[in-house]
mmCIF file with all atom_site columns, C-alpha atoms in Angstrom:
data_model
loop_
_atom_site.group_PDB
_atom_site.id
_atom_site.type_symbol
_atom_site.label_atom_id
_atom_site.label_alt_id
_atom_site.label_comp_id
_atom_site.label_asym_id
_atom_site.label_entity_id
_atom_site.label_seq_id
_atom_site.pdbx_PDB_ins_code
_atom_site.Cartn_x
_atom_site.Cartn_y
_atom_site.Cartn_z
_atom_site.occupancy
_atom_site.B_iso_or_equiv
_atom_site.pdbx_formal_charge
_atom_site.auth_seq_id
_atom_site.auth_comp_id
_atom_site.auth_asym_id
_atom_site.auth_atom_id
_atom_site.pdbx_PDB_model_num
ATOM 1   C CA . LYS A 1 1   ? 85.452  91.472  97.994  1.00 53.00 ? 1   LYS A CA 1
ATOM 2   C CA . ASN A 1 2   ? 83.320  93.983  96.015  1.00 55.00 ? 2   ASN A CA 1
ATOM 3   C CA . LEU A 1 3   ? 82.635  95.748  99.275  1.00 59.00 ? 3   LEU A CA 1
ATOM 4   C CA . ALA A 1 4   ? 86.350  96.122  99.998  1.00 60.00 ? 4   ALA A CA 1
ATOM 5   C CA . VAL A 1 5   ? 86.923  97.452  96.480  1.00 57.00 ? 5   VAL A CA 1
ATOM 6   C CA . PHE A 1 6   ? 84.115  99.935  96.972  1.00 56.00 ? 6   PHE A CA 1
ATOM 7   C CA . PHE A 1 7   ? 85.704  101.217 100.179 1.00 59.00 ? 7   PHE A CA 1
ATOM 8   C CA . VAL A 1 8   ? 88.883  101.953 98.338  1.00 60.00 ? 8   VAL A CA 1
ATOM 9   C CA . CYS A 1 9   ? 86.914  103.825 95.632  1.00 59.00 ? 9   CYS A CA 1
ATOM 10  C CA . ALA A 1 10  ? 84.868  105.757 98.188  1.00 64.00 ? 10  ALA A CA 1
ATOM 11  C CA . LEU A 1 11  ? 87.930  106.644 100.185 1.00 64.00 ? 11  LEU A CA 1
ATOM 12  C CA . VAL A 1 12  ? 89.784  107.841 97.090  1.00 59.00 ? 12  VAL A CA 1
ATOM 13  C CA . CYS A 1 13  ? 86.883  110.230 96.448  1.00 59.00 ? 13  CYS A CA 1
ATOM 14  C CA . ALA A 1 14  ? 86.867  111.235 100.115 1.00 65.00 ? 14  ALA A CA 1
ATOM 15  C CA . VAL A 1 15  ? 90.610  111.900 100.113 1.00 61.00 ? 15  VAL A CA 1
ATOM 16  C CA . SER A 1 16  ? 90.159  114.045 97.005  1.00 57.00 ? 16  SER A CA 1
ATOM 17  C CA . LEU A 1 17  ? 87.572  116.125 98.859  1.00 56.00 ? 17  LEU A CA 1
ATOM 18  C CA . TYR A 1 18  ? 89.814  116.184 101.905 1.00 56.00 ? 18  TYR A CA 1
ATOM 19  C CA . ALA A 1 19  ? 92.779  117.454 99.879  1.00 52.00 ? 19  ALA A CA 1
ATOM 20  C CA . GLU A 1 20  ? 90.760  120.440 98.653  1.00 49.00 ? 20  GLU A CA 1
ATOM 21  C CA . THR A 1 21  ? 90.284  121.843 102.178 1.00 52.00 ? 21  THR A CA 1
ATOM 22  C CA . PRO A 1 22  ? 93.355  123.508 103.700 1.00 54.00 ? 22  PRO A CA 1
ATOM 23  C CA . GLU A 1 23  ? 92.845  122.956 107.425 1.00 62.00 ? 23  GLU A CA 1
ATOM 24  C CA . GLU A 1 24  ? 93.339  119.300 108.323 1.00 59.00 ? 24  GLU A CA 1
ATOM 25  C CA . THR A 1 25  ? 90.828  119.008 111.165 1.00 65.00 ? 25  THR A CA 1
ATOM 26  C CA . LYS A 1 26  ? 88.214  120.985 109.284 1.00 75.00 ? 26  LYS A CA 1
ATOM 27  C CA . ALA A 1 27  ? 88.856  118.923 106.155 1.00 75.00 ? 27  ALA A CA 1
ATOM 28  C CA . LEU A 1 28  ? 88.465  115.627 107.962 1.00 79.00 ? 28  LEU A CA 1
ATOM 29  C CA . ASP A 1 29  ? 85.297  116.759 109.731 1.00 83.00 ? 29  ASP A CA 1
ATOM 30  C CA . GLU A 1 30  ? 83.788  118.043 106.466 1.00 84.00 ? 30  GLU A CA 1
ATOM 31  C CA . THR A 1 31  ? 84.707  114.880 104.569 1.00 82.00 ? 31  THR A CA 1
ATOM 32  C CA . ILE A 1 32  ? 83.204  112.649 107.247 1.00 86.00 ? 32  ILE A CA 1
ATOM 33  C CA . SER A 1 33  ? 80.105  114.841 107.332 1.00 89.00 ? 33  SER A CA 1
ATOM 34  C CA . ILE A 1 34  ? 79.715  114.447 103.554 1.00 87.00 ? 34  ILE A CA 1
ATOM 35  C CA . LEU A 1 35  ? 80.101  110.674 103.810 1.00 87.00 ? 35  LEU A CA 1
ATOM 36  C CA . LEU A 1 36  ? 77.436  110.513 106.531 1.00 91.00 ? 36  LEU A CA 1
ATOM 37  C CA . SER A 1 37  ? 74.904  112.926 105.028 1.00 93.00 ? 37  SER A CA 1
ATOM 38  C CA . PRO A 1 38  ? 72.947  111.912 101.922 1.00 92.00 ? 38  PRO A CA 1
ATOM 39  C CA . GLU A 1 39  ? 71.965  115.572 101.403 1.00 93.00 ? 39  GLU A CA 1
ATOM 40  C CA . GLN A 1 40  ? 75.564  116.794 101.454 1.00 91.00 ? 40  GLN A CA 1
ATOM 41  C CA . ARG A 1 41  ? 76.656  113.877 99.248  1.00 88.00 ? 41  ARG A CA 1
ATOM 42  C CA . LYS A 1 42  ? 74.001  114.790 96.682  1.00 89.00 ? 42  LYS A CA 1
ATOM 43  C CA . GLN A 1 43  ? 75.504  118.270 96.330  1.00 89.00 ? 43  GLN A CA 1
ATOM 44  C CA . ILE A 1 44  ? 78.897  116.703 95.596  1.00 86.00 ? 44  ILE A CA 1
ATOM 45  C CA . LEU A 1 45  ? 77.439  114.028 93.313  1.00 85.00 ? 45  LEU A CA 1
ATOM 46  C CA . ASP A 1 46  ? 75.738  116.657 91.184  1.00 89.00 ? 46  ASP A CA 1
ATOM 47  C CA . LYS A 1 47  ? 79.126  118.286 90.501  1.00 87.00 ? 47  LYS A CA 1
ATOM 48  C CA . ASP A 1 48  ? 81.600  115.393 90.454  1.00 84.00 ? 48  ASP A CA 1
ATOM 49  C CA . PRO A 1 49  ? 81.199  112.534 87.944  1.00 86.00 ? 49  PRO A CA 1
ATOM 50  C CA . LYS A 1 50  ? 83.796  110.378 89.760  1.00 82.00 ? 50  LYS A CA 1
ATOM 51  C CA . ALA A 1 51  ? 81.923  110.736 93.025  1.00 82.00 ? 51  ALA A CA 1
ATOM 52  C CA . LYS A 1 52  ? 78.659  109.910 91.222  1.00 85.00 ? 52  LYS A CA 1
ATOM 53  C CA . GLU A 1 53  ? 80.263  106.801 89.757  1.00 83.00 ? 53  GLU A CA 1
ATOM 54  C CA . ALA A 1 54  ? 81.423  105.714 93.238  1.00 83.00 ? 54  ALA A CA 1
ATOM 55  C CA . ASP A 1 55  ? 77.956  106.419 94.640  1.00 85.00 ? 55  ASP A CA 1
ATOM 56  C CA . ASP A 1 56  ? 76.311  104.347 91.901  1.00 87.00 ? 56  ASP A CA 1
ATOM 57  C CA . PHE A 1 57  ? 78.749  101.530 92.659  1.00 83.00 ? 57  PHE A CA 1
ATOM 58  C CA . ALA A 1 58  ? 77.890  101.775 96.375  1.00 83.00 ? 58  ALA A CA 1
ATOM 59  C CA . LEU A 1 59  ? 74.206  101.356 95.540  1.00 86.00 ? 59  LEU A CA 1
ATOM 60  C CA . GLN A 1 60  ? 74.976  98.453  93.222  1.00 85.00 ? 60  GLN A CA 1
ATOM 61  C CA . VAL A 1 61  ? 77.136  96.703  95.840  1.00 82.00 ? 61  VAL A CA 1
ATOM 62  C CA . GLY A 1 62  ? 74.741  97.492  98.686  1.00 84.00 ? 62  GLY A CA 1
ATOM 63  C CA . GLY A 1 63  ? 71.663  96.450  96.761  1.00 86.00 ? 63  GLY A CA 1
ATOM 64  C CA . ASN A 1 64  ? 69.492  99.147  98.332  1.00 90.00 ? 64  ASN A CA 1
ATOM 65  C CA . ALA A 1 65  ? 69.691  102.671 99.745  1.00 91.00 ? 65  ALA A CA 1
ATOM 66  C CA . ALA A 1 66  ? 69.818  101.498 103.387 1.00 92.00 ? 66  ALA A CA 1
ATOM 67  C CA . ASN A 1 67  ? 72.876  99.340  102.759 1.00 89.00 ? 67  ASN A CA 1
ATOM 68  C CA . GLN A 1 68  ? 74.412  102.088 100.643 1.00 89.00 ? 68  GLN A CA 1
ATOM 69  C CA . GLN A 1 69  ? 74.144  104.419 103.662 1.00 92.00 ? 69  GLN A CA 1
ATOM 70  C CA . LYS A 1 70  ? 75.746  101.776 105.896 1.00 90.00 ? 70  LYS A CA 1
ATOM 71  C CA . ILE A 1 71  ? 78.618  101.546 103.407 1.00 87.00 ? 71  ILE A CA 1
ATOM 72  C CA . TYR A 1 72  ? 79.136  105.297 103.724 1.00 88.00 ? 72  TYR A CA 1
ATOM 73  C CA . GLU A 1 73  ? 78.978  105.102 107.520 1.00 91.00 ? 73  GLU A CA 1
ATOM 74  C CA . LEU A 1 74  ? 81.744  102.510 107.542 1.00 90.00 ? 74  LEU A CA 1
ATOM 75  C CA . ALA A 1 75  ? 83.734  104.531 105.004 1.00 87.00 ? 75  ALA A CA 1
ATOM 76  C CA . ALA A 1 76  ? 83.502  107.553 107.322 1.00 88.00 ? 76  ALA A CA 1
ATOM 77  C CA . LYS A 1 77  ? 84.960  105.550 110.213 1.00 89.00 ? 77  LYS A CA 1
ATOM 78  C CA . VAL A 1 78  ? 87.722  104.174 108.000 1.00 88.00 ? 78  VAL A CA 1
ATOM 79  C CA . MET A 1 79  ? 88.424  107.689 106.668 1.00 84.00 ? 79  MET A CA 1
ATOM 80  C CA . ALA A 1 80  ? 89.249  108.901 110.172 1.00 85.00 ? 80  ALA A CA 1
ATOM 81  C CA . ASP A 1 81  ? 91.774  106.075 110.570 1.00 88.00 ? 81  ASP A CA 1
ATOM 82  C CA . LEU A 1 82  ? 93.157  106.707 107.108 1.00 85.00 ? 82  LEU A CA 1
ATOM 83  C CA . ALA A 1 83  ? 93.824  110.348 107.973 1.00 84.00 ? 83  ALA A CA 1
ATOM 84  C CA . LYS A 1 84  ? 95.509  109.279 111.204 1.00 85.00 ? 84  LYS A CA 1
ATOM 85  C CA . ASN A 1 85  ? 97.638  106.603 109.511 1.00 86.00 ? 85  ASN A CA 1
ATOM 86  C CA . GLY A 1 86  ? 98.571  108.993 106.709 1.00 84.00 ? 86  GLY A CA 1
ATOM 87  C CA . ASN A 1 87  ? 99.507  111.751 109.175 1.00 83.00 ? 87  ASN A CA 1
ATOM 88  C CA . SER A 1 88  ? 96.721  113.872 107.616 1.00 79.00 ? 88  SER A CA 1
ATOM 89  C CA . ASP A 1 89  ? 98.835  114.142 104.459 1.00 81.00 ? 89  ASP A CA 1
ATOM 90  C CA . PRO A 1 90  ? 96.647  113.639 101.366 1.00 80.00 ? 90  PRO A CA 1
ATOM 91  C CA . GLU A 1 91  ? 99.592  112.236 99.386  1.00 84.00 ? 91  GLU A CA 1
ATOM 92  C CA . LYS A 1 92  ? 100.378 109.644 102.062 1.00 87.00 ? 92  LYS A CA 1
ATOM 93  C CA . MET A 1 93  ? 96.681  108.818 102.334 1.00 84.00 ? 93  MET A CA 1
ATOM 94  C CA . MET A 1 94  ? 96.513  108.243 98.578  1.00 83.00 ? 94  MET A CA 1
ATOM 95  C CA . GLN A 1 95  ? 99.580  105.992 98.786  1.00 89.00 ? 95  GLN A CA 1
ATOM 96  C CA . ILE A 1 96  ? 97.826  103.900 101.429 1.00 88.00 ? 96  ILE A CA 1
ATOM 97  C CA . LEU A 1 97  ? 94.762  103.693 99.175  1.00 83.00 ? 97  LEU A CA 1
ATOM 98  C CA . GLU A 1 98  ? 96.825  102.743 96.131  1.00 84.00 ? 98  GLU A CA 1
ATOM 99  C CA . LYS A 1 99  ? 98.240  99.864  98.147  1.00 87.00 ? 99  LYS A CA 1
ATOM 100 C CA . ALA A 1 100 ? 94.733  99.027  99.371  1.00 83.00 ? 100 ALA A CA 1
ATOM 101 C CA . ASN A 1 101 ? 93.468  99.020  95.801  1.00 81.00 ? 101 ASN A CA 1
ATOM 102 C CA . LYS A 1 102 ? 95.992  96.299  94.961  1.00 86.00 ? 102 LYS A CA 1
ATOM 103 C CA . ASP A 1 103 ? 94.928  94.192  97.957  1.00 86.00 ? 103 ASP A CA 1
ATOM 104 C CA . PRO A 1 104 ? 91.557  95.316  99.368  1.00 82.00 ? 104 PRO A CA 1
ATOM 105 C CA . GLU A 1 105 ? 91.238  92.252  101.577 1.00 82.00 ? 105 GLU A CA 1
ATOM 106 C CA . ALA A 1 106 ? 94.543  93.051  103.314 1.00 86.00 ? 106 ALA A CA 1
ATOM 107 C CA . PHE A 1 107 ? 93.325  96.634  103.750 1.00 86.00 ? 107 PHE A CA 1
ATOM 108 C CA . ALA A 1 108 ? 90.116  95.397  105.371 1.00 84.00 ? 108 ALA A CA 1
ATOM 109 C CA . LYS A 1 109 ? 92.215  93.397  107.841 1.00 86.00 ? 109 LYS A CA 1
ATOM 110 C CA . THR A 1 110 ? 93.603  96.694  109.177 1.00 88.00 ? 110 THR A CA 1
ATOM 111 C CA . PHE A 1 111 ? 90.126  97.764  110.319 1.00 89.00 ? 111 PHE A CA 1
ATOM 112 C CA . SER A 1 112 ? 89.388  98.108  114.029 1.00 91.00 ? 112 SER A CA 1
ATOM 113 C CA . PRO A 1 113 ? 87.294  95.340  115.630 1.00 94.00 ? 113 PRO A CA 1
ATOM 114 C CA . GLU A 1 114 ? 84.253  97.665  115.461 1.00 94.00 ? 114 GLU A CA 1
ATOM 115 C CA . GLN A 1 115 ? 84.859  98.324  111.757 1.00 90.00 ? 115 GLN A CA 1
ATOM 116 C CA . LYS A 1 116 ? 85.358  94.616  111.028 1.00 89.00 ? 116 LYS A CA 1
ATOM 117 C CA . LYS A 1 117 ? 82.044  93.869  112.749 1.00 92.00 ? 117 LYS A CA 1
ATOM 118 C CA . MET A 1 118 ? 80.338  96.613  110.746 1.00 90.00 ? 118 MET A CA 1
ATOM 119 C CA . LEU A 1 119 ? 81.803  95.114  107.559 1.00 87.00 ? 119 LEU A CA 1
ATOM 120 C CA . GLN A 1 120 ? 80.675  91.589  108.493 1.00 87.00 ? 120 GLN A CA 1
ATOM 121 C CA . ASP A 1 121 ? 77.177  92.779  109.413 1.00 90.00 ? 121 ASP A CA 1
ATOM 122 C CA . LEU A 1 122 ? 76.950  94.778  106.215 1.00 87.00 ? 122 LEU A CA 1
ATOM 123 C CA . ALA A 1 123 ? 78.093  91.833  104.112 1.00 85.00 ? 123 ALA A CA 1
ATOM 124 C CA . ALA A 1 124 ? 75.400  89.681  105.765 1.00 88.00 ? 124 ALA A CA 1
ATOM 125 C CA . GLU A 1 125 ? 72.744  92.353  105.093 1.00 88.00 ? 125 GLU A CA 1
ATOM 126 C CA . ILE A 1 126 ? 73.812  92.576  101.452 1.00 85.00 ? 126 ILE A CA 1
ATOM 127 C CA . GLU A 1 127 ? 73.610  88.790  101.078 1.00 83.00 ? 127 GLU A CA 1
ATOM 128 C CA . LYS A 1 128 ? 70.102  88.784  102.577 1.00 83.00 ? 128 LYS A CA 1
ATOM 129 C CA . ALA A 1 129 ? 69.018  91.574  100.235 1.00 76.00 ? 129 ALA A CA 1
ATOM 130 C CA . LYS A 1 130 ? 70.085  89.683  97.102  1.00 73.00 ? 130 LYS A CA 1
ATOM 131 C CA . PRO A 1 131 ? 67.215  88.143  95.198  1.00 69.00 ? 131 PRO A CA 1
ATOM 132 C CA . ALA A 1 132 ? 67.114  84.352  95.304  1.00 63.00 ? 132 ALA A CA 1
ATOM 133 C CA . LYS A 1 133 ? 68.316  82.644  92.144  1.00 65.00 ? 133 LYS A CA 1
ATOM 134 C CA . PRO A 1 134 ? 65.696  80.428  90.524  1.00 66.00 ? 134 PRO A CA 1
ATOM 135 C CA . ILE A 1 135 ? 66.375  76.701  90.549  1.00 69.00 ? 135 ILE A CA 1
ATOM 136 C CA . HIS A 1 136 ? 66.301  75.158  87.088  1.00 61.00 ? 136 HIS A CA 1
#
């Protein structure tokens, strides 16, 4: 569930970046590039406290940098669908995300089979990465 909530947070940040670029195709490509590239993300994180907060949450949810990157890779794939479903209109995309924020699990059910598999694999990786709880 935390993972689904993170996606909504990451996508809100991504849509904000997307809305700042006038040409739709260019904006989507740039946003996806930022989500996929740790170097490009760092430039944004240094300037945007909300993006930094989302990035910190991604690391917390993922448990390590490798899983954090996988979270961003899935977010990039979902972002492309979000733009398509929102007709590349940032306001419509935000409306979809507001609805997703209220029910992240329902939002996750709209993922493609590939995205659902990525989410399942990522959730399994995150579970494996968690430290074992001591038995008392």
